[in-house]
CSV table of C-alpha atoms and ligand atoms in Angstrom, one decimal:
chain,number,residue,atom,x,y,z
A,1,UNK,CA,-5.4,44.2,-7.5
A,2,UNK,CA,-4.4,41.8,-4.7
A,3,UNK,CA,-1.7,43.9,-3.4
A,4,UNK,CA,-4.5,46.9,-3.2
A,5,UNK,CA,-6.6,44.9,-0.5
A,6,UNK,CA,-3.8,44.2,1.2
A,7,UNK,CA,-2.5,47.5,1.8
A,8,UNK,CA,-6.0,48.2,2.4
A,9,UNK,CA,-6.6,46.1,4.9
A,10,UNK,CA,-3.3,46.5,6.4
A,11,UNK,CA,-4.1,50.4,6.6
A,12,UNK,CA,-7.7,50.0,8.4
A,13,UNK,CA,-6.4,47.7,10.6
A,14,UNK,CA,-3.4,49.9,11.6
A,15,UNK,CA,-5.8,53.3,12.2
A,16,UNK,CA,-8.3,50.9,14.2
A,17,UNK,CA,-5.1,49.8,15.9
A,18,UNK,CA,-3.6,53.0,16.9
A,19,UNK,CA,-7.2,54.6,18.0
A,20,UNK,CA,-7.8,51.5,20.4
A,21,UNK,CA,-4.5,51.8,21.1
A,22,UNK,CA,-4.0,55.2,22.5
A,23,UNK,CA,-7.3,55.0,24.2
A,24,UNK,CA,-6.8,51.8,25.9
A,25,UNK,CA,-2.5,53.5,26.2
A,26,UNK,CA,-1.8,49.5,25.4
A,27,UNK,CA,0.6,48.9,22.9
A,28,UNK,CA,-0.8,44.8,23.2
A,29,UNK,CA,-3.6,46.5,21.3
A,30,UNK,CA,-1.9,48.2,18.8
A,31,UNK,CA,-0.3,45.4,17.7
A,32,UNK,CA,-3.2,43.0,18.2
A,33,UNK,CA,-5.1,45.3,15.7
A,34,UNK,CA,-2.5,44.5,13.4
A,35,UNK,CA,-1.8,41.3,13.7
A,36,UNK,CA,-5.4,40.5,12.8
A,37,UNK,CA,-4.9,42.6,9.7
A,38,UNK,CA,-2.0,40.6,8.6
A,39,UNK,CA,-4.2,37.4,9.8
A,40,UNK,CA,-6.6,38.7,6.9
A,41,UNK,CA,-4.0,39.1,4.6
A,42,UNK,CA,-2.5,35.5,4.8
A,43,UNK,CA,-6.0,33.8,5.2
A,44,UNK,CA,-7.3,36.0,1.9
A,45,UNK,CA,-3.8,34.4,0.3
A,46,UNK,CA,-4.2,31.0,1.5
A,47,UNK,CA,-7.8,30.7,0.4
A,48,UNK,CA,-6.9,32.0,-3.1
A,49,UNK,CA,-4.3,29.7,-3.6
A,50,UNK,CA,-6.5,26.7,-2.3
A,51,UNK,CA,-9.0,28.1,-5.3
A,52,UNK,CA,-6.2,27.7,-7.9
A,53,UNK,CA,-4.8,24.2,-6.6
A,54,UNK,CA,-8.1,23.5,-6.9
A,55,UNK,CA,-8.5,24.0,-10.4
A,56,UNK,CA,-5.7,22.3,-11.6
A,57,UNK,CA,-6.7,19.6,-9.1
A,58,UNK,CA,-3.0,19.5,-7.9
A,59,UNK,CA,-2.0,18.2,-4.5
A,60,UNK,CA,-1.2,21.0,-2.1
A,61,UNK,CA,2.2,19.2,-1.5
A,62,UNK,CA,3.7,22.5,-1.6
A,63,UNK,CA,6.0,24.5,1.2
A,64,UNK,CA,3.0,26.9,1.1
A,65,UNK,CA,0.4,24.2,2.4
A,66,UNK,CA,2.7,22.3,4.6
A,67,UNK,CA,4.8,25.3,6.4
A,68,UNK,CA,2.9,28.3,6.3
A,69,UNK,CA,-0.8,27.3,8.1
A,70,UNK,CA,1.1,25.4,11.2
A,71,UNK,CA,3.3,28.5,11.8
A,72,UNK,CA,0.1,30.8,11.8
A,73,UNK,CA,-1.3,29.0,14.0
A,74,UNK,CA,2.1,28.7,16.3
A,75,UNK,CA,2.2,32.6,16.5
A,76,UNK,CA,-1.3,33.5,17.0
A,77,UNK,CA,-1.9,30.7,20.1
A,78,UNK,CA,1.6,31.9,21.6
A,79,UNK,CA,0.3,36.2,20.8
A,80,UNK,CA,-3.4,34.5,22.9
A,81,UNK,CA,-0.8,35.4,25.8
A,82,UNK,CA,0.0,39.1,24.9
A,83,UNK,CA,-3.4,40.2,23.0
A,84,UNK,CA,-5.1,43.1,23.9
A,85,UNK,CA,-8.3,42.0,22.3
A,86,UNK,CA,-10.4,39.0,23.5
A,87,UNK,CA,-8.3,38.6,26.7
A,88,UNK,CA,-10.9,36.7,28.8
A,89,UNK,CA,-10.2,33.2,29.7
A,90,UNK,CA,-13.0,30.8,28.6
A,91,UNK,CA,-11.5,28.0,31.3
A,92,UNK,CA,-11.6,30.3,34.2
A,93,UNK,CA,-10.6,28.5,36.8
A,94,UNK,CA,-8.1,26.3,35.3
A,95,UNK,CA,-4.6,26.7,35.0
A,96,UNK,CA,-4.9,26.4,31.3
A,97,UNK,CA,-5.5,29.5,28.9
A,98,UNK,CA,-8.0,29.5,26.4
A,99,UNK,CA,-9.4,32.9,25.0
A,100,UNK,CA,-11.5,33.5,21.9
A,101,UNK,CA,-8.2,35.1,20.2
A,102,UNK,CA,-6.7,31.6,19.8
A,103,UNK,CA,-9.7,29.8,19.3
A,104,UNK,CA,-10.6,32.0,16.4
A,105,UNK,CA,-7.2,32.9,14.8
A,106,UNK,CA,-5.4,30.1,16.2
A,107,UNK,CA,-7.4,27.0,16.0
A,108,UNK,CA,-8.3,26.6,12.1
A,109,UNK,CA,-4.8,27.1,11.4
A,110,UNK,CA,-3.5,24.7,13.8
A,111,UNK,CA,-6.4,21.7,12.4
A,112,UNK,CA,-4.9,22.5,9.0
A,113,UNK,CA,-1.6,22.5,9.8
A,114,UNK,CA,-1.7,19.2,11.7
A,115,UNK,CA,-3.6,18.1,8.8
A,116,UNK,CA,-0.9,19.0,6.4
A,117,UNK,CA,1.7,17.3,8.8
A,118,UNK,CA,-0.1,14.0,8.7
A,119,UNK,CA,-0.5,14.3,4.8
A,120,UNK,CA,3.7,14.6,4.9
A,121,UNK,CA,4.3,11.1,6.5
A,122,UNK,CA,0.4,9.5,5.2
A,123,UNK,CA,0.1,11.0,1.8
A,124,UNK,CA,2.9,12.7,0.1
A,125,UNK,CA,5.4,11.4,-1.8
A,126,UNK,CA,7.5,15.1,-1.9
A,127,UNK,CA,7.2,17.9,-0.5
A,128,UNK,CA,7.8,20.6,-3.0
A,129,UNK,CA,9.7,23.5,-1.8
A,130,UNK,CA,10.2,26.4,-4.5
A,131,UNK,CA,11.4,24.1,-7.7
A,132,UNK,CA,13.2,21.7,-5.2
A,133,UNK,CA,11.5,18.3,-3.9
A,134,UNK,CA,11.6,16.6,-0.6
A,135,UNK,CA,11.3,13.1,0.9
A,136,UNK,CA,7.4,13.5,2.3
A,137,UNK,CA,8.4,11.5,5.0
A,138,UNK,CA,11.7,13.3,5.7
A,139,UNK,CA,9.9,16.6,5.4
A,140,UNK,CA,7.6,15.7,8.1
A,141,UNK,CA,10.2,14.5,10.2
A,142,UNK,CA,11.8,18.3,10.0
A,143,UNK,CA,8.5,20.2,10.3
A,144,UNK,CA,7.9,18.0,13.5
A,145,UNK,CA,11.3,19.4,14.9
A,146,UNK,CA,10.5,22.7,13.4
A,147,UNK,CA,7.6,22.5,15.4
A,148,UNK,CA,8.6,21.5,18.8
A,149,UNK,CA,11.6,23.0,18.6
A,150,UNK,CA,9.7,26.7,18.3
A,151,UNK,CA,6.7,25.6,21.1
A,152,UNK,CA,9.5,24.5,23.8
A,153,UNK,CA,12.1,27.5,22.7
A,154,UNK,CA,8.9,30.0,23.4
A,155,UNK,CA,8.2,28.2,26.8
A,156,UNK,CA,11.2,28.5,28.2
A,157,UNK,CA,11.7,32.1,27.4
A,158,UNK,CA,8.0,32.8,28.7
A,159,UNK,CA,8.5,31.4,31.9
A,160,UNK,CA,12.3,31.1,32.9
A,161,UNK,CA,13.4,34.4,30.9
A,162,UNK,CA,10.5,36.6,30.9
A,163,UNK,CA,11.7,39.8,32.2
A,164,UNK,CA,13.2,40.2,28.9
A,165,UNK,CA,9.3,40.8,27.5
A,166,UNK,CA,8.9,43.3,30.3
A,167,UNK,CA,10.9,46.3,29.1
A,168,UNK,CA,8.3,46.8,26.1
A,169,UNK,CA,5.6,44.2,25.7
A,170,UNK,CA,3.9,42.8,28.9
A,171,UNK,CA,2.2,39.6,28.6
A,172,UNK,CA,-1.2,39.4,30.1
A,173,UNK,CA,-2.0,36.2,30.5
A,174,UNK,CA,0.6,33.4,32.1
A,175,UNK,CA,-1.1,30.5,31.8
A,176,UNK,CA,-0.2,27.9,29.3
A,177,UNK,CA,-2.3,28.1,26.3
A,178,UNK,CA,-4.8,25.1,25.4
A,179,UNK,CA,-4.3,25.2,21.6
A,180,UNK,CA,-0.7,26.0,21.5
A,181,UNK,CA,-0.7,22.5,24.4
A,182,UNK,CA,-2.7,20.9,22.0
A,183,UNK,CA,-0.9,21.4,18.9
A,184,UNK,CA,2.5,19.9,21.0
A,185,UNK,CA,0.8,16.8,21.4
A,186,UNK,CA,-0.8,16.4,18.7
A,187,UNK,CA,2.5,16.9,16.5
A,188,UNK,CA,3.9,14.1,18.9
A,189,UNK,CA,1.4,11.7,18.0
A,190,UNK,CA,1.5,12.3,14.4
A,191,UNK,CA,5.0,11.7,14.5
A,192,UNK,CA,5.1,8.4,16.5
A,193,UNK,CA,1.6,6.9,14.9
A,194,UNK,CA,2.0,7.7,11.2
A,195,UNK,CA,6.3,8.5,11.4
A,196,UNK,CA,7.4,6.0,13.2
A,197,UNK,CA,5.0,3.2,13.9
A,198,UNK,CA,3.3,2.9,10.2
A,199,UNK,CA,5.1,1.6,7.4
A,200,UNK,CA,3.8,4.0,4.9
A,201,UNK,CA,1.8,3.2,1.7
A,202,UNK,CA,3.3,-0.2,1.3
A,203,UNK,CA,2.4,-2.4,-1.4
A,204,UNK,CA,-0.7,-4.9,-0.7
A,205,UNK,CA,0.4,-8.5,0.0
A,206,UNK,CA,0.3,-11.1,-2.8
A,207,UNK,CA,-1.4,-13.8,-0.9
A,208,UNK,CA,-4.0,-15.6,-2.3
A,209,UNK,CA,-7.0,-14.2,-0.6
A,210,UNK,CA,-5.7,-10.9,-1.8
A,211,UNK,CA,-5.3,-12.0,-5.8
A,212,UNK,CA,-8.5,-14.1,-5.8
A,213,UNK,CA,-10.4,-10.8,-4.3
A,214,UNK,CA,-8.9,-9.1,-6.9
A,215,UNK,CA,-9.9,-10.9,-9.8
A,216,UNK,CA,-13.0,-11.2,-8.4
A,217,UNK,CA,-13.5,-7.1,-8.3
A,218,UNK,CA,-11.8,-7.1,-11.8
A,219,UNK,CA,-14.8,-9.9,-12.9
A,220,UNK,CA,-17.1,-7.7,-11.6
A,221,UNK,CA,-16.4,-5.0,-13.6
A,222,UNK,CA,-15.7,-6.2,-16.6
A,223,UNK,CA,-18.8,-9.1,-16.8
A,224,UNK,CA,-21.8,-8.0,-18.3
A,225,UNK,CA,-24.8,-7.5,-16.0
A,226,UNK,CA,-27.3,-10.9,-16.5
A,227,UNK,CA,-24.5,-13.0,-15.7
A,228,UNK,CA,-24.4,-11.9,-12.2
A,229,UNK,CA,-26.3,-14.0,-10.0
A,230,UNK,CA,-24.7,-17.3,-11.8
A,231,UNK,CA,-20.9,-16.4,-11.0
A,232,UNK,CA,-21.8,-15.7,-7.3
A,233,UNK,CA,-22.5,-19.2,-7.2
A,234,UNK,CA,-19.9,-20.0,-8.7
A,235,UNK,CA,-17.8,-18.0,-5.7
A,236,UNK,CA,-19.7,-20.1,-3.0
A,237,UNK,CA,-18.8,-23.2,-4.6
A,238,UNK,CA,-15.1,-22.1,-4.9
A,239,UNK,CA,-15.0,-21.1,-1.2
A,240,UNK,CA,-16.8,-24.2,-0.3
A,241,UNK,CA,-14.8,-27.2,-1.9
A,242,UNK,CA,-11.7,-25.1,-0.6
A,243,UNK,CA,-12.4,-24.9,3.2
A,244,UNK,CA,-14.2,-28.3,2.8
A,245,UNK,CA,-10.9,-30.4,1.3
A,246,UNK,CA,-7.6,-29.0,0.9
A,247,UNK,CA,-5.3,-30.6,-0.8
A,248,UNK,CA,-5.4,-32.4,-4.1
A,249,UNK,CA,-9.8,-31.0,-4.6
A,250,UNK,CA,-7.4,-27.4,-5.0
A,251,UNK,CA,-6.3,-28.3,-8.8
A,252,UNK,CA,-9.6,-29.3,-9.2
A,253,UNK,CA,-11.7,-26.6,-8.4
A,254,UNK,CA,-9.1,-24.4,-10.6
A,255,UNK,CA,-9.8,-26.3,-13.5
A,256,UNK,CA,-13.3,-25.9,-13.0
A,257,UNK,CA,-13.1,-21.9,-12.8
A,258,UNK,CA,-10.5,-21.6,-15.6
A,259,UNK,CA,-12.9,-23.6,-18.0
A,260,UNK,CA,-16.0,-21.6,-17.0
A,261,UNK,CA,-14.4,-18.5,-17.4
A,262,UNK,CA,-13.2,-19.6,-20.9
A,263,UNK,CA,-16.4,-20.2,-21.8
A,264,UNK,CA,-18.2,-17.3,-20.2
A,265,UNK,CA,-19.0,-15.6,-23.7
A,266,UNK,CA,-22.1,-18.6,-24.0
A,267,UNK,CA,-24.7,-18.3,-21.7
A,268,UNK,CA,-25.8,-21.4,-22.2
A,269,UNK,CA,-23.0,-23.6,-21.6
A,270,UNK,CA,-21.9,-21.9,-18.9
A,271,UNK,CA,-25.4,-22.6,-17.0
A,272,UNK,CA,-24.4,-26.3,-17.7
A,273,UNK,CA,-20.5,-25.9,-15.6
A,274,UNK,CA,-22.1,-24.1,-13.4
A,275,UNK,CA,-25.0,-27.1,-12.5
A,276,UNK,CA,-22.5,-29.1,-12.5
A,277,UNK,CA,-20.2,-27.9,-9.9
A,278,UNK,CA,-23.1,-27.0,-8.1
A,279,UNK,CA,-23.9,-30.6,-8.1
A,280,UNK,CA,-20.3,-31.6,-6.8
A,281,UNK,CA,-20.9,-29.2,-4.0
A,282,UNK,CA,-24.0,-31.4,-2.9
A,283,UNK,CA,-22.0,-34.4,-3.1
A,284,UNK,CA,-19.6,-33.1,-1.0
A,285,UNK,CA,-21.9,-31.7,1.9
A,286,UNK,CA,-23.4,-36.1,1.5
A,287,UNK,CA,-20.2,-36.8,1.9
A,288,UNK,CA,-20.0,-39.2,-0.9
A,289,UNK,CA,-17.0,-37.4,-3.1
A,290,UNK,CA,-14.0,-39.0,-1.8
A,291,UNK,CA,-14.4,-41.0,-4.8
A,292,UNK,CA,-15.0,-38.4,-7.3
A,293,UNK,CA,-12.4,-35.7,-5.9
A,294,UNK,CA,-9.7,-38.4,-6.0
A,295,UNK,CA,-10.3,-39.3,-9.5
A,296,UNK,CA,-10.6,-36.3,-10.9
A,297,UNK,CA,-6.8,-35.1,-10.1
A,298,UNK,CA,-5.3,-38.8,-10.6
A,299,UNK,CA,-6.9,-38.2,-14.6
A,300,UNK,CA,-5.0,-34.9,-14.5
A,301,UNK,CA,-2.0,-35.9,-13.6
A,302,UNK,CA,-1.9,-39.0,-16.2
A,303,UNK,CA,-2.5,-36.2,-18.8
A,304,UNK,CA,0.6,-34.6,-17.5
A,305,UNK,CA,3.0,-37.7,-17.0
A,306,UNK,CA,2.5,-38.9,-20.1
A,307,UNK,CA,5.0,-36.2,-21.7
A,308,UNK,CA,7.7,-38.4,-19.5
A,309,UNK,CA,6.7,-41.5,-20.1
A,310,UNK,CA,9.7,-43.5,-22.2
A,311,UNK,CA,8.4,-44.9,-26.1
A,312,UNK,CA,8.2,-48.5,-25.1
A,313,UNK,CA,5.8,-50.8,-24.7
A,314,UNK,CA,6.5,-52.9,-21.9
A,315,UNK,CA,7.9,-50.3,-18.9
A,316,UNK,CA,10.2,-51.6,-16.6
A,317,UNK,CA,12.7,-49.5,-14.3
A,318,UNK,CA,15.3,-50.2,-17.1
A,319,UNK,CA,13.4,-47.7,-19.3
A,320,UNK,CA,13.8,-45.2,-16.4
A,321,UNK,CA,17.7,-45.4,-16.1
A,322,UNK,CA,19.9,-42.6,-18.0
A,323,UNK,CA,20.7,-43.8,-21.8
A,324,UNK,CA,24.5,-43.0,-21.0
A,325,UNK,CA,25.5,-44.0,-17.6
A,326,UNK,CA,23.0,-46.5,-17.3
A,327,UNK,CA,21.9,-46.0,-14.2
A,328,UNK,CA,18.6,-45.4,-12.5
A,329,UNK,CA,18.4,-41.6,-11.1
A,330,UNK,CA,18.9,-41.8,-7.5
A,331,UNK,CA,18.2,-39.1,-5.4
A,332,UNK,CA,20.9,-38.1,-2.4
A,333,UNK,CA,23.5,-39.3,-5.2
A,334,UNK,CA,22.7,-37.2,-8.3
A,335,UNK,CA,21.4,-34.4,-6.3
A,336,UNK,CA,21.6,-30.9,-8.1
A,337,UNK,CA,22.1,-32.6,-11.4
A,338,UNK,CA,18.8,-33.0,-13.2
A,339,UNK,CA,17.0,-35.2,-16.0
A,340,UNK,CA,16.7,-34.0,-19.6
A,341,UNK,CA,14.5,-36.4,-21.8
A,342,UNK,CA,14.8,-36.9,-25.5
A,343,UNK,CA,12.3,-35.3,-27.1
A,344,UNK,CA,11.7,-37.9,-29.8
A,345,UNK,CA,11.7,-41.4,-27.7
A,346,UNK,CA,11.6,-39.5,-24.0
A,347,UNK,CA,14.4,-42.0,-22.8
A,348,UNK,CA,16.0,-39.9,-19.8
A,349,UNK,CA,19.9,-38.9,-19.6
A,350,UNK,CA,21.7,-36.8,-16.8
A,351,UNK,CA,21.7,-33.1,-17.7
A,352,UNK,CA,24.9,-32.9,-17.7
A,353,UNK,CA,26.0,-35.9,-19.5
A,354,UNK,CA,23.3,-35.1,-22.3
A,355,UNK,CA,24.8,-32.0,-22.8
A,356,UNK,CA,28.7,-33.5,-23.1
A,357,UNK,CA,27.2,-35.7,-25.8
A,358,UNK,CA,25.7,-32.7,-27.8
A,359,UNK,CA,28.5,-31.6,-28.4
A,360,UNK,CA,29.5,-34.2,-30.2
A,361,UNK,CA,26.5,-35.3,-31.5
A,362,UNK,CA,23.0,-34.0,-32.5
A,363,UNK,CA,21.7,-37.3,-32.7
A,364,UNK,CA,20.0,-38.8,-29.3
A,365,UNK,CA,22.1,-41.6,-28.3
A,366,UNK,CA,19.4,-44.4,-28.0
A,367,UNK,CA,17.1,-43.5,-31.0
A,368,UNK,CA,19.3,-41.6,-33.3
A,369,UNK,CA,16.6,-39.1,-33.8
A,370,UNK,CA,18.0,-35.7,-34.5
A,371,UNK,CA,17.8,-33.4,-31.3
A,372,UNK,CA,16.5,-30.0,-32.5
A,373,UNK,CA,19.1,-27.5,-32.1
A,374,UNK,CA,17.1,-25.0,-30.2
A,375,UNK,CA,16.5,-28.0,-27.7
A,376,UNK,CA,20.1,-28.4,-27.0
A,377,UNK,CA,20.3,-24.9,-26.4
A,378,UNK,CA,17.5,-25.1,-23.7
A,379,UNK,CA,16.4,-28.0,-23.0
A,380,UNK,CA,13.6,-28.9,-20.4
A,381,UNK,CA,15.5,-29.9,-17.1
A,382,UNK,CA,13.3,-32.1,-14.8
A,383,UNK,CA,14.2,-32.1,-11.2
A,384,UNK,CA,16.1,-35.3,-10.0
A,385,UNK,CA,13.5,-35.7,-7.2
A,386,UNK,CA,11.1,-35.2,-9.5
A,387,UNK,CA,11.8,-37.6,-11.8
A,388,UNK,CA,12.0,-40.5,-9.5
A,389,UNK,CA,8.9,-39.4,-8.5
A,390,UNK,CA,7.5,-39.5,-12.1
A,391,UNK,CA,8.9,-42.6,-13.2
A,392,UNK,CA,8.2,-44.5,-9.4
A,393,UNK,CA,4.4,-43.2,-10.4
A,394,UNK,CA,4.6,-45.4,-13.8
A,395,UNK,CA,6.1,-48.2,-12.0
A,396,UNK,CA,3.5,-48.4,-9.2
A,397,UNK,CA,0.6,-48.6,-11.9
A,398,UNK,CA,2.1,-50.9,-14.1
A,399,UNK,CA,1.8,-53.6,-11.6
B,1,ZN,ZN1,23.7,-40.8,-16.5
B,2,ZN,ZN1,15.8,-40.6,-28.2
């Protein structure tokens, strides 16, 4: 079916061909005749396949869509210099060449091609030619040589070789064409703007404007409607307390989002969080918070510390010194050699000198608790400097 067009179209355009030819005694329009049968061919074949792509919703990543519209509309600007039909030179007075042939049969080809050439470096992973797959990037590279390669090998044999055209097709128009100008250019700046200046398709940053944006979009979709106008405040009061006091408020406006969210299944509570924070953010535009946003953390951080805090009552910086060596971790000294704590009575020991003992013992050394066995495999390793900082922490407050 598709084949009978073709040949029928390639027939009517070769009798209209040959009639204007031998009238006009130009073989130019012979062969311009026929080229714009063939033009109707390819155009008939690329829209058909567009149609099927389509379909299947498939990417046109495809030798077909890449190659075959750019080299169309290479051919058909460089024939605008050796038609017969629509010779006349819409620039007239310029030194440039621009003639209806190329601006109809040469243009849409060359937007779609260039179009296709940024997908390669912008868009495509691969290029697919027949079952084989290309680099997209690496494709476009070789298309942009492809490219150039043809436009300058054509110049030079237009203008420094042309008597060789003379013996059987004579050009009839010398200036440079427009769209076959253009389309050089253009290829260049593809190349350099989204080949060699972009780095292509690469992955977002993790900063923390970029996660907290996120979650925000993912909150937005997933949170049902009426609770909308509440969490926005909630945003303002995040973005406020952040840009207002930096530092140790941080930990505490992320305790105050993680509980809200928690409890974002009850309306009702969650109007209370939220007229509470709202009522922090009024304290800190007065100006009266320093006390409140110091507190706050100090209570957190108690929570935390007192999973290191030694079994005793009375501390004194003898409870803080390693149950084995006896001394008090020191930083410079012990550096790289970390605290391990016994789980039962929290009494700290050098890493590595708690580890020598368990393998002679499963009993802690100062309590003679038994030491879990899947402890002494992995136990929880606090950070020398860390641990001074801890135990100065307990010191300071006990006096
Ligand atoms: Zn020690
Ligand atoms: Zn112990």
């Amino acid at each position: 079916m598709v084949k009978k067009y073709n040949s029928v179209i390639l027939l009517i355009s070769l009798i209209i061909g040959l009639i204007h030819g031998i009238i006009t005694i130009s073989f130019n329009v012979f062969l311009s005749w026929l080229l714009i049968g063939i033009w109707l061919i390819l155009t008939i074949k690329i829209i058909k396949n567009t149609k099927r792509y389509r379909e299947f919703n498939s990417p046109h990543n495809t030798a077909f869509f890449v190659v075959l519209p750019i080299f169309i509309a290479i051919f058909y600007t460089i024939w605008s210099n050796f038609t017969g039909l629509l010779v006349e030179n819409l620039l007239a007075d310029s030194s440039l060449y621009l003639s209806w042939w190329s601006l109809v049969f040469g243009l849409p080809y060359a937007i779609y091609g260039s179009f296709s050439l940024h997908s390669c470096f912008r868009k495509y992973d691969v290029v697919y030619l027949g079952t084989k797959s290309v680099n997209g990037k690496r494709f476009g590279y070789i298309m942009v040589f492809l490219i150039l390669f043809c436009i300058i090998f054509y110049w030079i044999v237009f203008y420094v070789a042309d008597d060789i055209f003379e013996d059987f097709l004579s050009p009839i128009n010398f200036s440079v064409d427009l769209i076959l100008l253009l389309m050089f250019i253009s290829t260049i700046f593809i190349m350099i703007i989204y080949g060699f200046l972009a780095n292509r398709r690469s992955l977002p940053e993790l900063t923390r404007a970029y996660i907290t944006r996120r979650a925000n979009r993912v909150d937005q979709i997933t949170r049902p409607q009426p609770v909308r106008r509440s969490t926005r405040q909630r945003e303002r009061v995040h973005t406020i307390e952040r840009t207002r006091t930096p530092g140790p408020t941080r930990i505490d406006t992320r305790i105050s989002r993680s509980t809200s969210r928690s409890l974002r299944t009850s309306p009702n509570r969650q109007t209370q969080t939220i007229r509470a924070s709202t009522k922090a953010t009024t304290q800190t535009s007065s100006g009266k918070t320093k006390k409140t946003s110091k507190t706050r953390p100090t209570s957190t951080r108690i929570i935390n510390l007192n999973k290191y805090k030694p079994k005793t009552t009375a501390l004194s910086s003898e409870d803080f010194k390693c149950i084995f060596c006896f001394q008090l971790p020191n930083f410079p000294q012990d550096q790289g050699r970390g605290i391990i704590l016994c789980p039962n009575c929290r009494y700290p020991a050098h890493a590595d000198e708690f580890k020598d003992w368990l393998g002679s013992s499963n009993l802690c050394s100062r309590c003679s608790a038994r030491i879990p066995t899947n402890y002494g495999r992995n136990p929880r390793i606090i950070s020398v400097k860390n641990y001074i900082l801890i135990y100065k922490d307990f010191l300071r407050k006990k006096r």
